[in-house]
């Protein structure tokens, strides 16, 4: 297990890490494809279950993948932009929900248990919300890099699969702001109701995002500066954790809109930056489906979920386990004495 602490000292250090990504193992993925051809089923009849098995092999660098060590990371942060009335809930709910996670009372606790995954909740300086991005950067370079490093250090090379999720009142506003900055089209296109704001609250969210884009116009050509100026600590940590997973040969299941927006800068920096990830689900939050399409990430599930917490990602662990069980335990035509076509 790698436990060496990583501290990115500058945006250029982080950018260099994002541009230097391993490609995964063609050999392992090809071995899975060859085995799939021998199993007692018509070719390709298990659809994405077959490609999931090959994806696991590629990014674990194993001819026969395994799922012995699965972990769910939930990163939590607070946001200064909530001062603009962008959430239906007060910021103190972030701390309260972290306590609920610790007590085992949240949805993610139940889903992690059923999925056979360990849960690790990482609060990030909850007593000090990020800056209100309508008037100042959410994070200066030092704070952004510290959050990225915290996420990076959380992911060790002894893990077989990780799920990323978040908790942070108001964080669909930074997610929509980052999406708008990266892909254009205007704030209204990317902004939804989050925790359930009314029409007036939705207008406040759009107005805040537009103000943030105007305030930080000089940063909008750089994906990392966008993430610092408009994002949040939990989003930055997810970015760092996703980068670490790539470096450590650990495949990733992404959760909903906030999680996907958090890693979108990596996709803009590197053409295959998210190749080691699968979108676990498409959430009901406005903008998520559009963002997945922009990133070329077809979701596994569409259940109308919009909770966060890594809930959709954790639910998809069961699909990944099913893919691996079929791949590893199905008989070949020869073993079963079944005639091939």
CSV table of C-alpha atoms in Angstrom, one decimal:
chain,number,residue,atom,x,y,z
A,1,UNK,CA,0.0,0.0,0.0
A,2,UNK,CA,1.3,3.4,-1.0
A,3,UNK,CA,1.0,5.9,1.9
A,4,UNK,CA,3.4,8.6,0.7
A,5,UNK,CA,1.9,12.1,1.1
A,6,UNK,CA,1.6,14.1,-2.0
A,7,UNK,CA,1.6,17.9,-1.9
A,8,UNK,CA,1.1,19.8,-5.1
A,9,UNK,CA,3.1,23.0,-4.7
A,10,UNK,CA,1.7,24.9,-7.6
A,11,UNK,CA,-0.9,24.7,-10.3
A,12,UNK,CA,1.8,23.8,-12.8
A,13,UNK,CA,2.8,20.8,-10.6
A,14,UNK,CA,-0.8,19.7,-10.6
A,15,UNK,CA,-1.2,20.3,-14.4
A,16,UNK,CA,1.9,18.3,-15.1
A,17,UNK,CA,0.5,15.4,-13.1
A,18,UNK,CA,-2.8,15.6,-15.0
A,19,UNK,CA,-1.0,15.5,-18.3
A,20,UNK,CA,1.1,12.4,-17.4
A,21,UNK,CA,-1.4,9.6,-17.1
A,22,UNK,CA,-0.9,5.9,-17.5
A,23,UNK,CA,-2.8,4.3,-20.4
A,24,UNK,CA,-4.0,1.1,-18.7
A,25,UNK,CA,-3.2,-2.4,-19.8
A,26,UNK,CA,-4.2,-3.4,-23.3
A,27,UNK,CA,-2.9,-6.9,-22.5
A,28,UNK,CA,-5.2,-7.4,-19.5
A,29,UNK,CA,-8.2,-6.0,-21.4
A,30,UNK,CA,-7.6,-8.3,-24.4
A,31,UNK,CA,-7.3,-11.3,-22.1
A,32,UNK,CA,-10.8,-10.6,-20.8
A,33,UNK,CA,-12.1,-10.2,-24.3
A,34,UNK,CA,-10.7,-13.5,-25.3
A,35,UNK,CA,-12.2,-15.3,-22.3
A,36,UNK,CA,-15.6,-13.7,-23.0
A,37,UNK,CA,-15.6,-15.2,-26.4
A,38,UNK,CA,-15.4,-18.7,-24.9
A,39,UNK,CA,-18.2,-18.4,-22.3
A,40,UNK,CA,-21.6,-20.1,-22.7
A,41,UNK,CA,-23.5,-17.2,-24.2
A,42,UNK,CA,-23.9,-15.6,-27.6
A,43,UNK,CA,-21.1,-13.1,-28.3
A,44,UNK,CA,-21.8,-9.7,-26.7
A,45,UNK,CA,-25.0,-10.9,-25.1
A,46,UNK,CA,-24.2,-9.6,-21.7
A,47,UNK,CA,-23.7,-6.1,-23.1
A,48,UNK,CA,-22.0,-3.7,-20.8
A,49,UNK,CA,-21.3,-6.4,-18.2
A,50,UNK,CA,-18.7,-7.7,-20.7
A,51,UNK,CA,-17.1,-4.3,-21.2
A,52,UNK,CA,-17.1,-3.6,-17.5
A,53,UNK,CA,-15.1,-6.7,-16.9
A,54,UNK,CA,-12.6,-5.6,-19.5
A,55,UNK,CA,-12.5,-2.1,-18.0
A,56,UNK,CA,-11.7,-3.5,-14.6
A,57,UNK,CA,-8.9,-5.6,-16.0
A,58,UNK,CA,-7.4,-2.7,-18.0
A,59,UNK,CA,-7.2,-0.3,-15.0
A,60,UNK,CA,-6.3,-2.9,-12.4
A,61,UNK,CA,-3.7,-4.3,-14.8
A,62,UNK,CA,-4.9,-7.9,-14.0
A,63,UNK,CA,-6.0,-10.6,-16.5
A,64,UNK,CA,-8.5,-11.6,-13.9
A,65,UNK,CA,-9.8,-8.6,-12.0
A,66,UNK,CA,-10.8,-8.7,-8.3
A,67,UNK,CA,-13.1,-6.7,-6.0
A,68,UNK,CA,-11.8,-7.6,-2.6
A,69,UNK,CA,-11.1,-4.0,-1.5
A,70,UNK,CA,-13.9,-1.6,-2.5
A,71,UNK,CA,-14.1,1.8,-0.8
A,72,UNK,CA,-16.5,4.7,-0.9
A,73,UNK,CA,-15.1,8.1,-0.3
A,74,UNK,CA,-17.4,11.0,0.7
A,75,UNK,CA,-15.7,14.4,0.8
A,76,UNK,CA,-17.5,17.2,2.6
A,77,UNK,CA,-17.1,20.9,2.3
A,78,UNK,CA,-19.0,24.2,2.9
A,79,UNK,CA,-19.5,27.0,0.5
A,80,UNK,CA,-19.5,30.7,0.9
A,81,UNK,CA,-21.9,31.2,-2.1
A,82,UNK,CA,-24.7,29.9,0.1
A,83,UNK,CA,-24.8,33.6,1.3
A,84,UNK,CA,-26.6,34.2,-2.0
A,85,UNK,CA,-29.6,32.1,-1.0
A,86,UNK,CA,-28.8,29.3,-3.4
A,87,UNK,CA,-29.8,26.3,-1.2
A,88,UNK,CA,-33.0,25.2,0.5
A,89,UNK,CA,-31.0,24.1,3.6
A,90,UNK,CA,-28.6,26.0,5.9
A,91,UNK,CA,-24.9,25.3,5.8
A,92,UNK,CA,-24.9,23.7,9.2
A,93,UNK,CA,-26.6,20.7,7.7
A,94,UNK,CA,-23.2,19.7,6.2
A,95,UNK,CA,-21.7,19.1,9.6
A,96,UNK,CA,-24.9,17.4,10.8
A,97,UNK,CA,-24.9,15.0,7.9
A,98,UNK,CA,-21.2,14.2,8.5
A,99,UNK,CA,-22.3,13.2,12.0
A,100,UNK,CA,-25.1,11.1,10.5
A,101,UNK,CA,-22.6,9.3,8.3
A,102,UNK,CA,-20.5,8.5,11.4
A,103,UNK,CA,-23.6,7.2,13.1
A,104,UNK,CA,-24.6,5.0,10.2
A,105,UNK,CA,-27.9,6.7,9.6
A,106,UNK,CA,-27.5,7.9,6.0
A,107,UNK,CA,-28.4,6.3,2.7
A,108,UNK,CA,-24.8,5.8,1.8
A,109,UNK,CA,-24.2,3.7,5.0
A,110,UNK,CA,-26.9,1.2,3.9
A,111,UNK,CA,-25.8,1.1,0.3
A,112,UNK,CA,-22.1,0.7,1.2
A,113,UNK,CA,-23.0,-2.2,3.5
A,114,UNK,CA,-25.0,-4.0,0.8
A,115,UNK,CA,-22.3,-3.4,-1.8
A,116,UNK,CA,-19.5,-4.8,0.5
A,117,UNK,CA,-17.7,-1.5,0.5
A,118,UNK,CA,-15.9,0.4,3.2
A,119,UNK,CA,-17.0,4.0,3.8
A,120,UNK,CA,-14.6,6.8,4.5
A,121,UNK,CA,-16.0,10.3,5.1
A,122,UNK,CA,-13.5,13.1,4.9
A,123,UNK,CA,-14.6,16.5,6.1
A,124,UNK,CA,-12.6,19.4,4.7
A,125,UNK,CA,-12.3,22.4,7.0
A,126,UNK,CA,-16.1,22.7,7.5
A,127,UNK,CA,-15.7,25.5,10.0
A,128,UNK,CA,-14.3,27.7,7.2
A,129,UNK,CA,-16.5,27.8,4.1
A,130,UNK,CA,-14.9,28.7,0.8
A,131,UNK,CA,-15.2,32.2,-0.5
A,132,UNK,CA,-18.4,33.5,-2.0
A,133,UNK,CA,-17.4,33.2,-5.6
A,134,UNK,CA,-19.6,36.1,-6.7
A,135,UNK,CA,-17.2,38.5,-5.0
A,136,UNK,CA,-13.9,36.5,-4.5
A,137,UNK,CA,-12.3,33.2,-5.6
A,138,UNK,CA,-13.8,30.2,-3.8
A,139,UNK,CA,-10.2,29.2,-3.0
A,140,UNK,CA,-6.9,30.7,-3.6
A,141,UNK,CA,-4.2,28.6,-5.1
A,142,UNK,CA,-2.9,27.3,-1.7
A,143,UNK,CA,-6.3,26.3,-0.5
A,144,UNK,CA,-7.2,24.6,-3.7
A,145,UNK,CA,-4.0,22.6,-3.9
A,146,UNK,CA,-4.4,21.6,-0.2
A,147,UNK,CA,-7.9,20.2,-1.0
A,148,UNK,CA,-6.7,18.4,-4.2
A,149,UNK,CA,-3.8,16.9,-2.2
A,150,UNK,CA,-6.2,15.7,0.6
A,151,UNK,CA,-8.2,13.8,-2.0
A,152,UNK,CA,-5.1,12.5,-3.8
A,153,UNK,CA,-3.6,11.1,-0.6
A,154,UNK,CA,-6.9,9.3,0.3
A,155,UNK,CA,-6.6,6.8,-2.5
A,156,UNK,CA,-4.0,4.1,-2.0
A,157,UNK,CA,-2.8,1.5,-4.4
A,158,UNK,CA,-4.2,-1.5,-2.5
A,159,UNK,CA,-7.8,-0.7,-3.5
A,160,UNK,CA,-9.6,-2.6,-6.3
A,161,UNK,CA,-12.4,-0.1,-7.0
A,162,UNK,CA,-13.4,3.3,-5.5
A,163,UNK,CA,-16.6,5.3,-5.5
A,164,UNK,CA,-16.5,9.0,-5.0
A,165,UNK,CA,-19.3,11.1,-3.5
A,166,UNK,CA,-19.8,14.4,-1.7
A,167,UNK,CA,-21.7,16.3,0.9
A,168,UNK,CA,-21.9,20.1,0.9
A,169,UNK,CA,-24.9,22.3,1.2
A,170,UNK,CA,-25.0,24.6,-1.8
A,171,UNK,CA,-22.6,22.6,-3.9
A,172,UNK,CA,-24.8,22.1,-7.0
A,173,UNK,CA,-24.2,25.9,-7.6
A,174,UNK,CA,-20.4,25.4,-7.9
A,175,UNK,CA,-21.0,22.3,-10.0
A,176,UNK,CA,-23.2,24.3,-12.4
A,177,UNK,CA,-20.7,27.2,-12.5
A,178,UNK,CA,-17.8,24.8,-13.4
A,179,UNK,CA,-19.9,23.1,-16.1
A,180,UNK,CA,-20.9,26.5,-17.6
A,181,UNK,CA,-17.3,27.7,-17.5
A,182,UNK,CA,-15.9,24.5,-19.1
A,183,UNK,CA,-18.6,23.9,-21.7
A,184,UNK,CA,-20.5,27.1,-22.3
A,185,UNK,CA,-24.1,27.6,-23.1
A,186,UNK,CA,-25.0,29.9,-20.2
A,187,UNK,CA,-25.8,29.3,-16.6
A,188,UNK,CA,-29.5,28.6,-17.1
A,189,UNK,CA,-28.6,25.5,-19.2
A,190,UNK,CA,-26.7,23.9,-16.4
A,191,UNK,CA,-28.5,25.0,-13.2
A,192,UNK,CA,-31.1,23.0,-11.4
A,193,UNK,CA,-33.0,23.0,-8.1
A,194,UNK,CA,-30.4,21.1,-6.1
A,195,UNK,CA,-31.9,20.3,-2.7
A,196,UNK,CA,-35.2,21.7,-3.8
A,197,UNK,CA,-35.1,25.5,-4.1
A,198,UNK,CA,-38.3,27.2,-5.3
A,199,UNK,CA,-38.5,29.4,-8.5
A,200,UNK,CA,-37.0,32.4,-6.7
A,201,UNK,CA,-34.1,30.3,-5.4
A,202,UNK,CA,-33.4,28.9,-8.9
A,203,UNK,CA,-33.2,32.5,-10.1
A,204,UNK,CA,-30.8,33.3,-7.3
A,205,UNK,CA,-28.6,30.4,-8.3
A,206,UNK,CA,-28.4,31.4,-11.9
A,207,UNK,CA,-27.7,35.0,-10.9
A,208,UNK,CA,-24.9,33.9,-8.6
A,209,UNK,CA,-23.3,31.8,-11.3
A,210,UNK,CA,-23.5,34.5,-13.8
A,211,UNK,CA,-21.9,36.9,-11.3
A,212,UNK,CA,-19.2,34.4,-10.6
A,213,UNK,CA,-18.4,33.9,-14.3
A,214,UNK,CA,-18.2,37.6,-14.8
A,215,UNK,CA,-16.1,38.1,-11.7
A,216,UNK,CA,-13.6,35.4,-12.7
A,217,UNK,CA,-13.6,35.9,-16.5
A,218,UNK,CA,-9.7,36.0,-16.5
A,219,UNK,CA,-9.6,32.4,-15.2
A,220,UNK,CA,-12.1,30.8,-17.6
A,221,UNK,CA,-9.5,29.6,-20.1
A,222,UNK,CA,-7.8,27.3,-17.6
A,223,UNK,CA,-9.7,24.3,-16.2
A,224,UNK,CA,-7.7,24.3,-12.9
A,225,UNK,CA,-8.2,28.0,-12.3
A,226,UNK,CA,-11.9,27.4,-13.0
A,227,UNK,CA,-12.0,24.7,-10.4
A,228,UNK,CA,-10.3,26.9,-7.8
A,229,UNK,CA,-12.3,30.1,-8.5
A,230,UNK,CA,-15.7,28.5,-8.8
A,231,UNK,CA,-15.5,25.2,-7.0
A,232,UNK,CA,-15.3,23.9,-3.5
A,233,UNK,CA,-13.0,21.9,-1.3
A,234,UNK,CA,-14.9,18.6,-1.7
A,235,UNK,CA,-14.9,19.1,-5.5
A,236,UNK,CA,-11.2,19.7,-5.5
A,237,UNK,CA,-10.6,16.6,-3.3
A,238,UNK,CA,-12.6,14.5,-5.8
A,239,UNK,CA,-10.4,15.8,-8.6
A,240,UNK,CA,-7.3,14.9,-6.7
A,241,UNK,CA,-8.7,11.5,-5.7
A,242,UNK,CA,-9.6,10.7,-9.3
A,243,UNK,CA,-6.1,11.6,-10.4
A,244,UNK,CA,-4.6,9.4,-7.7
A,245,UNK,CA,-6.8,6.5,-8.7
A,246,UNK,CA,-5.5,6.8,-12.3
A,247,UNK,CA,-1.9,6.8,-11.1
A,248,UNK,CA,-2.5,3.8,-8.7
A,249,UNK,CA,-4.3,1.6,-11.2
A,250,UNK,CA,-7.7,1.9,-9.4
A,251,UNK,CA,-10.9,2.1,-11.4
A,252,UNK,CA,-13.5,4.7,-10.4
A,253,UNK,CA,-17.3,4.9,-10.2
A,254,UNK,CA,-18.5,8.5,-10.3
A,255,UNK,CA,-21.6,9.6,-8.6
A,256,UNK,CA,-23.9,12.5,-9.6
A,257,UNK,CA,-23.7,16.0,-11.0
A,258,UNK,CA,-21.4,17.5,-8.4
A,259,UNK,CA,-18.9,14.6,-8.6
A,260,UNK,CA,-19.0,14.6,-12.4
A,261,UNK,CA,-18.4,18.4,-12.5
A,262,UNK,CA,-15.5,18.0,-10.0
A,263,UNK,CA,-13.6,15.7,-12.4
A,264,UNK,CA,-14.5,17.5,-15.7
A,265,UNK,CA,-11.4,19.7,-15.5
A,266,UNK,CA,-9.3,16.5,-15.8
A,267,UNK,CA,-11.1,15.6,-19.0
A,268,UNK,CA,-10.5,19.1,-20.5
A,269,UNK,CA,-6.7,18.8,-19.6
A,270,UNK,CA,-6.2,15.3,-21.0
A,271,UNK,CA,-8.2,13.6,-23.8
A,272,UNK,CA,-8.4,10.3,-21.9
A,273,UNK,CA,-8.4,11.8,-18.5
A,274,UNK,CA,-11.6,10.0,-17.4
A,275,UNK,CA,-11.0,6.7,-19.2
A,276,UNK,CA,-10.6,4.9,-15.9
A,277,UNK,CA,-14.0,6.1,-14.7
A,278,UNK,CA,-17.5,4.9,-15.3
A,279,UNK,CA,-20.5,7.2,-14.7
A,280,UNK,CA,-22.6,5.1,-12.2
A,281,UNK,CA,-25.9,6.9,-12.9
A,282,UNK,CA,-27.5,9.9,-14.3
A,283,UNK,CA,-29.1,12.0,-11.6
A,284,UNK,CA,-32.3,14.0,-11.8
A,285,UNK,CA,-30.4,17.2,-11.3
A,286,UNK,CA,-30.7,19.4,-14.3
A,287,UNK,CA,-27.4,19.5,-16.2
A,288,UNK,CA,-26.0,16.1,-15.2
A,289,UNK,CA,-27.2,14.2,-18.3
A,290,UNK,CA,-25.9,17.1,-20.5
A,291,UNK,CA,-22.6,17.0,-18.7
A,292,UNK,CA,-22.2,13.2,-19.1
A,293,UNK,CA,-22.9,13.6,-22.8
A,294,UNK,CA,-20.3,16.3,-23.1
A,295,UNK,CA,-17.8,14.0,-21.4
A,296,UNK,CA,-18.7,10.9,-23.3
A,297,UNK,CA,-19.7,9.0,-20.2
A,298,UNK,CA,-22.8,6.9,-20.7
A,299,UNK,CA,-24.4,6.1,-17.3
A,300,UNK,CA,-25.1,2.7,-16.0
A,301,UNK,CA,-28.3,3.6,-14.1
A,302,UNK,CA,-31.1,6.1,-14.4
A,303,UNK,CA,-33.2,5.9,-11.3
A,304,UNK,CA,-34.2,9.5,-10.8
A,305,UNK,CA,-31.8,9.9,-7.8
A,306,UNK,CA,-30.4,13.2,-6.8
A,307,UNK,CA,-29.0,12.6,-3.2
A,308,UNK,CA,-25.3,12.8,-3.6
A,309,UNK,CA,-23.3,11.1,-0.9
A,310,UNK,CA,-21.9,8.6,-3.5
A,311,UNK,CA,-25.2,6.9,-3.4
A,312,UNK,CA,-25.6,6.2,-7.1
A,313,UNK,CA,-21.9,5.2,-7.4
A,314,UNK,CA,-22.2,2.8,-4.5
A,315,UNK,CA,-25.4,1.3,-5.9
A,316,UNK,CA,-23.5,0.5,-9.2
A,317,UNK,CA,-20.9,-1.5,-7.3
A,318,UNK,CA,-23.4,-4.4,-7.3
A,319,UNK,CA,-23.5,-4.2,-11.1
A,320,UNK,CA,-19.7,-4.3,-11.3
A,321,UNK,CA,-19.6,-7.2,-9.0
A,322,UNK,CA,-22.2,-9.0,-11.2
A,323,UNK,CA,-20.0,-8.3,-14.3
A,324,UNK,CA,-17.0,-9.8,-12.6
A,325,UNK,CA,-18.9,-12.9,-11.3
A,326,UNK,CA,-20.2,-13.7,-14.7
A,327,UNK,CA,-16.7,-13.3,-16.2
A,328,UNK,CA,-14.9,-15.3,-13.6
A,329,UNK,CA,-17.4,-18.1,-12.9
A,330,UNK,CA,-19.3,-18.8,-16.1
A,331,UNK,CA,-18.3,-22.1,-17.8
A,332,UNK,CA,-16.8,-22.1,-21.3
A,333,UNK,CA,-18.5,-24.0,-24.1
A,334,UNK,CA,-15.8,-26.7,-23.8
A,335,UNK,CA,-16.2,-27.0,-20.0
A,336,UNK,CA,-20.0,-27.2,-20.1
A,337,UNK,CA,-20.1,-29.5,-23.1
A,338,UNK,CA,-22.3,-27.0,-25.0
A,339,UNK,CA,-22.0,-26.8,-28.8
A,340,UNK,CA,-20.8,-23.6,-30.3
A,341,UNK,CA,-22.5,-22.2,-33.4
